[in-house]
Amino acid sequence: QVQLVESGGGLVQPGGSLRLSCAASGSIFTIYVMGWYRQAPGKQREMVAFITTGGSTNYADSVKGRFTISRDNAKNTVYLQMNSLKPEDTAVYYCNAQIRVGSSPIHGYWGQGTQVTVSS
């Protein structure tokens, strides 16, 4: 009923920047909290940032001051601007959205993941 499609991952040198995008499409729905998670090989998936409908944000300590999450409600899209990238930022990044489809209960949806590699 709802799909999240990510884009923007890739290879970048330390200190560089990338912008990830994730757009929701499908049935008529209402999006609430949207966020970004990441998972490196051998590590647990961790929250990177999330943003509420009203624009309140929260960031992992490791990315504060470097990453910025934003959303365009008209486009049903969430973004993650990543600046001053470090090798330890290398991971698969996943977007997540809490969505109500019609009058159904709110449910979490995940994107397919996009690889971000920071290396020189």
PDB file of C-alpha atoms in Angstrom:
ATOM      1  CA  GLN A   1       0.000   0.000   0.000  1.00  0.00           C
ATOM      2  CA  VAL A   2       2.905   2.354   0.754  1.00  0.00           C
ATOM      3  CA  GLN A   3       6.452   2.304  -0.587  1.00  0.00           C
ATOM      4  CA  LEU A   4       9.496   4.279   0.494  1.00  0.00           C
ATOM      5  CA  VAL A   5      12.068   4.883  -2.248  1.00  0.00           C
ATOM      6  CA  GLU A   6      15.522   6.136  -1.292  1.00  0.00           C
ATOM      7  CA  SER A   7      18.190   7.821  -3.363  1.00  0.00           C
ATOM      8  CA  GLY A   8      21.425   9.733  -2.914  1.00  0.00           C
ATOM      9  CA  GLY A   9      23.856   7.191  -1.517  1.00  0.00           C
ATOM     10  CA  GLY A  10      27.315   6.679  -2.922  1.00  0.00           C
ATOM     11  CA  LEU A  11      31.050   6.961  -2.397  1.00  0.00           C
ATOM     12  CA  VAL A  12      32.495  10.157  -0.954  1.00  0.00           C
ATOM     13  CA  GLN A  13      35.839  11.232   0.496  1.00  0.00           C
ATOM     14  CA  PRO A  14      36.209  12.126   4.171  1.00  0.00           C
ATOM     15  CA  GLY A  15      35.007  15.668   4.733  1.00  0.00           C
ATOM     16  CA  GLY A  16      32.625  15.475   1.811  1.00  0.00           C
ATOM     17  CA  SER A  17      28.857  15.721   1.680  1.00  0.00           C
ATOM     18  CA  LEU A  18      25.890  13.702   0.488  1.00  0.00           C
ATOM     19  CA  ARG A  19      22.154  14.258   0.575  1.00  0.00           C
ATOM     20  CA  LEU A  20      19.833  11.301   0.960  1.00  0.00           C
ATOM     21  CA  SER A  21      16.201  11.449  -0.093  1.00  0.00           C
ATOM     22  CA  CYS A  22      13.280   9.154   0.643  1.00  0.00           C
ATOM     23  CA  ALA A  23       9.868   9.603  -0.938  1.00  0.00           C
ATOM     24  CA  ALA A  24       6.688   7.833   0.117  1.00  0.00           C
ATOM     25  CA  SER A  25       4.118   6.827  -2.471  1.00  0.00           C
ATOM     26  CA  GLY A  26       1.119   4.545  -2.858  1.00  0.00           C
ATOM     27  CA  SER A  27      -2.291   4.586  -1.249  1.00  0.00           C
ATOM     28  CA  ILE A  28      -3.839   7.578   0.405  1.00  0.00           C
ATOM     29  CA  PHE A  29      -1.952   7.975   3.651  1.00  0.00           C
ATOM     30  CA  THR A  30      -0.873  10.322   6.394  1.00  0.00           C
ATOM     31  CA  ILE A  31       2.767  10.460   7.440  1.00  0.00           C
ATOM     32  CA  TYR A  32       3.766  11.184  11.002  1.00  0.00           C
ATOM     33  CA  VAL A  33       7.335  10.762  12.247  1.00  0.00           C
ATOM     34  CA  MET A  34      10.010  10.149   9.601  1.00  0.00           C
ATOM     35  CA  GLY A  35      13.582   9.162  10.309  1.00  0.00           C
ATOM     36  CA  TRP A  36      16.872   7.759   9.140  1.00  0.00           C
ATOM     37  CA  TYR A  37      18.689   4.728  10.493  1.00  0.00           C
ATOM     38  CA  ARG A  38      21.990   3.146   9.550  1.00  0.00           C
ATOM     39  CA  GLN A  39      23.673  -0.204   9.927  1.00  0.00           C
ATOM     40  CA  ALA A  40      27.335  -1.019   9.436  1.00  0.00           C
ATOM     41  CA  PRO A  41      28.591  -4.597   8.984  1.00  0.00           C
ATOM     42  CA  GLY A  42      28.653  -6.435  12.293  1.00  0.00           C
ATOM     43  CA  LYS A  43      26.838  -3.656  14.124  1.00  0.00           C
ATOM     44  CA  GLN A  44      23.257  -3.086  15.211  1.00  0.00           C
ATOM     45  CA  ARG A  45      21.010  -0.740  13.317  1.00  0.00           C
ATOM     46  CA  GLU A  46      21.039   2.651  14.990  1.00  0.00           C
ATOM     47  CA  MET A  47      18.879   5.728  14.812  1.00  0.00           C
ATOM     48  CA  VAL A  48      20.555   8.627  13.049  1.00  0.00           C
ATOM     49  CA  ALA A  49      17.844  11.273  13.103  1.00  0.00           C
ATOM     50  CA  PHE A  50      14.098  11.695  13.065  1.00  0.00           C
ATOM     51  CA  ILE A  51      11.663  14.513  12.474  1.00  0.00           C
ATOM     52  CA  THR A  52       8.047  14.971  13.493  1.00  0.00           C
ATOM     53  CA  THR A  53       5.229  16.380  11.413  1.00  0.00           C
ATOM     54  CA  GLY A  54       5.677  19.682  13.200  1.00  0.00           C
ATOM     55  CA  GLY A  55       9.392  19.782  12.443  1.00  0.00           C
ATOM     56  CA  SER A  56      10.885  18.785  15.787  1.00  0.00           C
ATOM     57  CA  THR A  57      14.144  16.889  15.282  1.00  0.00           C
ATOM     58  CA  ASN A  58      16.380  14.517  17.179  1.00  0.00           C
ATOM     59  CA  TYR A  59      19.896  13.369  16.297  1.00  0.00           C
ATOM     60  CA  ALA A  60      22.318  10.734  17.423  1.00  0.00           C
ATOM     61  CA  ASP A  61      25.231  12.290  19.291  1.00  0.00           C
ATOM     62  CA  SER A  62      27.650  11.007  16.667  1.00  0.00           C
ATOM     63  CA  VAL A  63      26.089  13.124  13.908  1.00  0.00           C
ATOM     64  CA  LYS A  64      25.019  16.273  15.730  1.00  0.00           C
ATOM     65  CA  GLY A  65      26.338  19.362  14.021  1.00  0.00           C
ATOM     66  CA  ARG A  66      27.112  17.467  10.826  1.00  0.00           C
ATOM     67  CA  PHE A  67      23.801  15.989   9.647  1.00  0.00           C
ATOM     68  CA  THR A  68      20.501  17.769   9.104  1.00  0.00           C
ATOM     69  CA  ILE A  69      17.155  16.047   8.667  1.00  0.00           C
ATOM     70  CA  SER A  70      14.291  17.817   6.932  1.00  0.00           C
ATOM     71  CA  ARG A  71      11.014  16.992   5.255  1.00  0.00           C
ATOM     72  CA  ASP A  72       8.786  18.299   2.511  1.00  0.00           C
ATOM     73  CA  ASN A  73       5.272  17.327   3.481  1.00  0.00           C
ATOM     74  CA  ALA A  74       3.854  18.344   0.100  1.00  0.00           C
ATOM     75  CA  LYS A  75       6.195  15.849  -1.576  1.00  0.00           C
ATOM     76  CA  ASN A  76       5.953  13.190   1.148  1.00  0.00           C
ATOM     77  CA  THR A  77       9.729  13.221   1.259  1.00  0.00           C
ATOM     78  CA  VAL A  78      12.354  13.201   3.991  1.00  0.00           C
ATOM     79  CA  TYR A  79      15.954  14.272   3.451  1.00  0.00           C
ATOM     80  CA  LEU A  80      19.223  13.764   5.267  1.00  0.00           C
ATOM     81  CA  GLN A  81      21.941  16.287   4.488  1.00  0.00           C
ATOM     82  CA  MET A  82      25.259  14.792   5.555  1.00  0.00           C
ATOM     83  CA  ASN A  83      28.256  17.100   5.832  1.00  0.00           C
ATOM     84  CA  SER A  84      31.796  16.597   7.109  1.00  0.00           C
ATOM     85  CA  LEU A  85      31.472  12.890   6.520  1.00  0.00           C
ATOM     86  CA  LYS A  86      33.789  10.533   8.373  1.00  0.00           C
ATOM     87  CA  PRO A  87      34.818   6.949   7.602  1.00  0.00           C
ATOM     88  CA  GLU A  88      32.782   5.811  10.600  1.00  0.00           C
ATOM     89  CA  ASP A  89      29.660   7.097   8.833  1.00  0.00           C
ATOM     90  CA  THR A  90      30.024   4.265   6.332  1.00  0.00           C
ATOM     91  CA  ALA A  91      26.873   2.139   6.515  1.00  0.00           C
ATOM     92  CA  VAL A  92      23.663   1.224   4.792  1.00  0.00           C
ATOM     93  CA  TYR A  93      21.196   3.999   5.483  1.00  0.00           C
ATOM     94  CA  TYR A  94      17.485   3.250   5.779  1.00  0.00           C
ATOM     95  CA  CYS A  95      14.571   5.627   5.940  1.00  0.00           C
ATOM     96  CA  ASN A  96      11.594   4.907   8.144  1.00  0.00           C
ATOM     97  CA  ALA A  97       8.174   6.484   8.293  1.00  0.00           C
ATOM     98  CA  GLN A  98       5.271   6.066  10.650  1.00  0.00           C
ATOM     99  CA  ILE A  99       2.229   6.111   8.390  1.00  0.00           C
ATOM    100  CA  ARG A 100      -1.524   5.769   8.688  1.00  0.00           C
ATOM    101  CA  VAL A 101      -3.156   4.321   5.580  1.00  0.00           C
ATOM    102  CA  GLY A 102      -6.767   5.404   5.450  1.00  0.00           C
ATOM    103  CA  SER A 103      -8.201   4.788   8.892  1.00  0.00           C
ATOM    104  CA  SER A 104      -5.899   1.858   9.747  1.00  0.00           C
ATOM    105  CA  PRO A 105      -3.563   1.956  12.757  1.00  0.00           C
ATOM    106  CA  ILE A 106      -0.249   3.748  12.327  1.00  0.00           C
ATOM    107  CA  HIS A 107       2.418   1.380  11.007  1.00  0.00           C
ATOM    108  CA  GLY A 108       6.137   1.685  10.418  1.00  0.00           C
ATOM    109  CA  TYR A 109       7.489   1.395   6.874  1.00  0.00           C
ATOM    110  CA  TRP A 110      11.097   0.979   5.761  1.00  0.00           C
ATOM    111  CA  GLY A 111      12.985   1.913   2.649  1.00  0.00           C
ATOM    112  CA  GLN A 112      15.218  -0.573   0.871  1.00  0.00           C
ATOM    113  CA  GLY A 113      18.429   0.997   2.128  1.00  0.00           C
ATOM    114  CA  THR A 114      21.160   2.897   0.328  1.00  0.00           C
ATOM    115  CA  GLN A 115      24.907   2.408   0.744  1.00  0.00           C
ATOM    116  CA  VAL A 116      27.023   5.307   1.949  1.00  0.00           C
ATOM    117  CA  THR A 117      30.771   4.752   1.815  1.00  0.00           C
ATOM    118  CA  VAL A 118      33.227   7.340   3.142  1.00  0.00           C
ATOM    119  CA  SER A 119      36.762   6.514   2.084  1.00  0.00           C
ATOM    120  CA  SER A 120      39.868   8.096   0.638  1.00  0.00           C
TER     121      SER A 120
END
